[in-house]
Tab-separated table of C-alpha atoms in Angstrom:
chain	number	residue	atom	x	y	z
A	1	UNK	CA	29.628	18.469	-16.041
A	2	UNK	CA	27.125	19.886	-18.119
A	3	UNK	CA	24.916	21.688	-15.450
A	4	UNK	CA	28.321	22.459	-13.581
A	5	UNK	CA	29.424	24.652	-16.423
A	6	UNK	CA	25.869	25.994	-17.010
A	7	UNK	CA	25.802	27.297	-13.105
A	8	UNK	CA	29.743	28.607	-13.575
A	9	UNK	CA	28.342	30.374	-16.656
A	10	UNK	CA	25.006	31.970	-15.032
A	11	UNK	CA	27.161	33.128	-12.105
A	12	UNK	CA	30.425	34.610	-14.447
A	13	UNK	CA	27.059	36.375	-16.440
A	14	UNK	CA	25.889	37.860	-13.067
A	15	UNK	CA	29.362	39.321	-11.877
A	16	UNK	CA	30.819	40.594	-15.266
A	17	UNK	CA	28.171	41.517	-17.068
A	18	UNK	CA	28.872	45.165	-17.468
A	19	UNK	CA	27.205	48.947	-17.983
A	20	UNK	CA	28.894	51.785	-18.284
A	21	UNK	CA	28.611	53.704	-14.913
A	22	UNK	CA	28.382	57.581	-14.216
A	23	UNK	CA	31.164	58.782	-11.953
A	24	UNK	CA	28.465	60.908	-10.456
A	25	UNK	CA	27.522	57.646	-8.541
A	26	UNK	CA	30.835	57.357	-6.651
A	27	UNK	CA	32.976	55.137	-5.379
A	28	UNK	CA	32.410	51.177	-5.837
A	29	UNK	CA	34.502	47.908	-4.465
A	30	UNK	CA	36.530	46.354	-7.247
A	31	UNK	CA	36.846	42.512	-6.554
A	32	UNK	CA	38.114	41.391	-9.802
A	33	UNK	CA	41.161	39.613	-9.944
A	34	UNK	CA	41.485	40.239	-6.231
A	35	UNK	CA	42.125	43.784	-7.063
A	36	UNK	CA	40.577	44.577	-3.734
A	37	UNK	CA	40.080	48.478	-3.986
A	38	UNK	CA	37.241	50.792	-5.006
A	39	UNK	CA	36.883	52.650	-8.501
A	40	UNK	CA	34.809	55.841	-9.351
A	41	UNK	CA	32.877	54.889	-13.212
A	42	UNK	CA	34.565	52.842	-15.461
A	43	UNK	CA	32.664	49.573	-16.300
A	44	UNK	CA	30.281	48.862	-13.170
A	45	UNK	CA	29.194	45.456	-12.367
A	46	UNK	CA	25.367	45.191	-13.426
A	47	UNK	CA	24.523	43.671	-10.456
A	48	UNK	CA	26.063	46.977	-8.483
A	49	UNK	CA	23.843	49.431	-11.247
A	50	UNK	CA	20.474	47.298	-9.921
A	51	UNK	CA	21.629	48.341	-6.014
A	52	UNK	CA	23.818	51.106	-6.044
A	53	UNK	CA	22.532	52.384	-3.236
A	54	UNK	CA	24.335	49.529	-1.294
A	55	UNK	CA	27.578	49.319	-3.298
A	56	UNK	CA	28.433	53.187	-3.951
A	57	UNK	CA	30.109	55.434	-1.187
A	58	UNK	CA	31.163	59.460	-1.425
A	59	UNK	CA	34.560	58.624	-1.274
A	60	UNK	CA	37.375	56.571	-2.001
A	61	UNK	CA	38.086	55.837	1.757
A	62	UNK	CA	34.845	55.879	2.644
A	63	UNK	CA	34.066	52.601	0.436
A	64	UNK	CA	37.668	51.384	1.456
A	65	UNK	CA	37.011	51.269	5.163
A	66	UNK	CA	33.340	50.009	4.579
A	67	UNK	CA	34.563	46.697	1.756
A	68	UNK	CA	37.979	46.700	2.614
A	69	UNK	CA	38.162	47.191	6.362
A	70	UNK	CA	41.208	44.805	6.419
A	71	UNK	CA	43.376	46.885	4.273
A	72	UNK	CA	42.249	50.272	4.071
A	73	UNK	CA	45.970	51.720	3.329
A	74	UNK	CA	46.408	48.697	0.612
A	75	UNK	CA	42.736	49.876	-1.089
A	76	UNK	CA	43.386	53.623	-0.738
A	77	UNK	CA	46.818	53.420	-2.505
A	78	UNK	CA	49.513	55.160	-2.128
A	79	UNK	CA	50.209	58.752	-2.358
A	80	UNK	CA	52.954	61.101	-3.696
A	81	UNK	CA	54.795	61.908	-0.305
A	82	UNK	CA	51.797	60.717	1.849
A	83	UNK	CA	48.633	62.476	2.546
A	84	UNK	CA	49.052	65.407	4.753
A	85	UNK	CA	44.900	65.589	5.210
A	86	UNK	CA	43.930	64.978	8.947
A	87	UNK	CA	41.499	62.682	10.687
A	88	UNK	CA	40.375	62.217	14.110
A	89	UNK	CA	40.709	58.531	15.961
A	90	UNK	CA	40.085	57.271	18.538
A	91	UNK	CA	42.736	57.587	21.287
A	92	UNK	CA	41.415	54.429	23.556
A	93	UNK	CA	43.968	55.096	26.121
A	94	UNK	CA	42.347	58.056	27.251
A	95	UNK	CA	39.107	58.270	26.044
A	96	UNK	CA	39.224	60.609	23.575
A	97	UNK	CA	39.592	61.282	20.155
A	98	UNK	CA	43.328	62.512	18.576
A	99	UNK	CA	43.993	64.673	14.880
A	100	UNK	CA	46.437	63.068	12.890
A	101	UNK	CA	47.844	63.194	9.633
A	102	UNK	CA	46.966	60.277	7.190
A	103	UNK	CA	50.107	59.423	6.257
A	104	UNK	CA	51.412	58.934	10.293
A	105	UNK	CA	49.011	56.646	10.915
A	106	UNK	CA	49.464	53.351	11.893
A	107	UNK	CA	46.946	50.513	9.559
A	108	UNK	CA	44.555	50.152	12.415
A	109	UNK	CA	43.842	53.385	12.622
A	110	UNK	CA	43.135	54.127	9.272
A	111	UNK	CA	40.494	51.759	9.620
A	112	UNK	CA	38.730	53.945	12.027
A	113	UNK	CA	38.767	57.660	10.611
A	114	UNK	CA	36.109	60.494	11.388
A	115	UNK	CA	36.147	64.142	9.802
A	116	UNK	CA	35.262	65.435	12.729
A	117	UNK	CA	35.744	65.448	16.111
A	118	UNK	CA	31.911	65.351	16.908
A	119	UNK	CA	31.585	62.585	14.691
A	120	UNK	CA	34.910	60.487	16.209
A	121	UNK	CA	33.346	61.335	20.010
A	122	UNK	CA	29.938	60.521	18.873
A	123	UNK	CA	30.771	56.964	17.394
A	124	UNK	CA	33.359	55.983	19.825
A	125	UNK	CA	32.780	57.889	22.497
A	126	UNK	CA	29.308	58.487	23.010
A	127	UNK	CA	29.355	57.114	26.847
A	128	UNK	CA	31.601	60.628	27.985
A	129	UNK	CA	30.964	62.848	24.917
A	130	UNK	CA	31.310	65.898	26.743
A	131	UNK	CA	34.562	64.822	28.458
A	132	UNK	CA	36.102	63.716	24.665
A	133	UNK	CA	34.794	66.744	23.245
A	134	UNK	CA	37.032	68.978	25.539
A	135	UNK	CA	40.272	67.281	24.846
A	136	UNK	CA	42.852	70.013	24.813
A	137	UNK	CA	44.532	71.378	21.656
A	138	UNK	CA	41.378	70.142	19.363
A	139	UNK	CA	39.085	73.295	19.521
A	140	UNK	CA	35.986	71.507	21.249
A	141	UNK	CA	33.012	70.115	19.286
A	142	UNK	CA	30.208	72.302	17.919
A	143	UNK	CA	27.715	72.571	21.124
A	144	UNK	CA	24.501	73.638	21.171
A	145	UNK	CA	23.904	76.079	24.308
A	146	UNK	CA	20.229	75.557	24.487
A	147	UNK	CA	19.025	75.217	28.432
A	148	UNK	CA	17.797	72.058	29.139
A	149	UNK	CA	16.697	70.447	32.558
A	150	UNK	CA	17.526	67.231	33.689
A	151	UNK	CA	16.969	64.520	36.617
A	152	UNK	CA	19.749	64.597	39.123
A	153	UNK	CA	19.560	63.763	42.901
A	154	UNK	CA	16.005	63.996	43.318
A	155	UNK	CA	15.090	67.192	41.832
A	156	UNK	CA	15.745	68.364	37.920
A	157	UNK	CA	18.848	70.705	37.314
A	158	UNK	CA	19.683	73.524	34.514
A	159	UNK	CA	22.144	72.439	32.204
A	160	UNK	CA	23.165	73.237	28.587
A	161	UNK	CA	22.723	70.550	26.308
A	162	UNK	CA	26.372	70.806	24.478
A	163	UNK	CA	27.689	69.986	27.859
A	164	UNK	CA	25.036	67.173	28.777
A	165	UNK	CA	26.432	63.398	28.525
A	166	UNK	CA	24.021	61.163	25.685
A	167	UNK	CA	22.041	59.367	29.237
A	168	UNK	CA	21.313	62.818	30.548
A	169	UNK	CA	20.225	63.874	27.314
A	170	UNK	CA	17.629	61.026	27.040
A	171	UNK	CA	16.073	62.109	30.102
A	172	UNK	CA	16.440	66.335	29.610
A	173	UNK	CA	13.444	68.085	28.735
A	174	UNK	CA	12.712	72.450	27.962
A	175	UNK	CA	10.972	72.866	31.196
A	176	UNK	CA	11.075	71.847	34.813
A	177	UNK	CA	7.584	70.919	34.524
A	178	UNK	CA	7.651	68.695	31.670
A	179	UNK	CA	11.046	67.471	33.573
A	180	UNK	CA	8.972	66.841	36.963
A	181	UNK	CA	6.521	65.329	34.870
A	182	UNK	CA	8.352	62.973	32.661
A	183	UNK	CA	11.119	61.946	35.177
A	184	UNK	CA	9.509	62.109	38.907
A	185	UNK	CA	6.014	60.872	38.141
A	186	UNK	CA	5.847	59.145	41.961
A	187	UNK	CA	6.442	62.781	43.419
A	188	UNK	CA	3.530	65.152	43.372
A	189	UNK	CA	5.005	68.247	40.900
A	190	UNK	CA	4.521	70.875	43.367
A	191	UNK	CA	7.330	69.092	45.474
A	192	UNK	CA	9.262	68.419	42.545
A	193	UNK	CA	8.704	71.627	41.378
A	194	UNK	CA	9.790	73.210	45.005
A	195	UNK	CA	13.447	70.965	45.404
A	196	UNK	CA	13.843	72.112	41.917
A	197	UNK	CA	13.910	75.617	42.584
A	198	UNK	CA	10.277	76.056	40.618
A	199	UNK	CA	8.607	75.476	38.114
């Protein structure tokens, strides 16, 4: 019985030995007494202070999404009149992202929000990034206009980096010559350049 108490006392000291944390460290998960919310500052458990890179988030929402994904709404807490902040959420029916007010979201959507259209499309629809970014009414993603060359139909074709899908970008090069060398190594460079309109 004494050993069990010793173990219990040891665990209690690990989880409850606290130091005053600096508010600048960010938001941290508070599991104490089943609180299941995130705090900023106050008494921070010492194990979190020693591993602050693992436990601290830049916002309450980020902390709640990371540590309490099953109840983000409850963790974030009520807001007077509901939050009018807008976020991007995946629209799985149309394979793109939609913009919604936080107060109008379903609970499951609160667990999967993004600050920008680019982030939403990249994280949830990377296989159809350009299509996702072109969803009507959202202003599109900020895209690069750099010209790249990628393989298509046995030759290297020109395209704008911002309009390419991720799989196309993985094969793209900055010149026709590099594209031919990288992607059509079994064909002579001359043949590939001719088929591609010149190197």
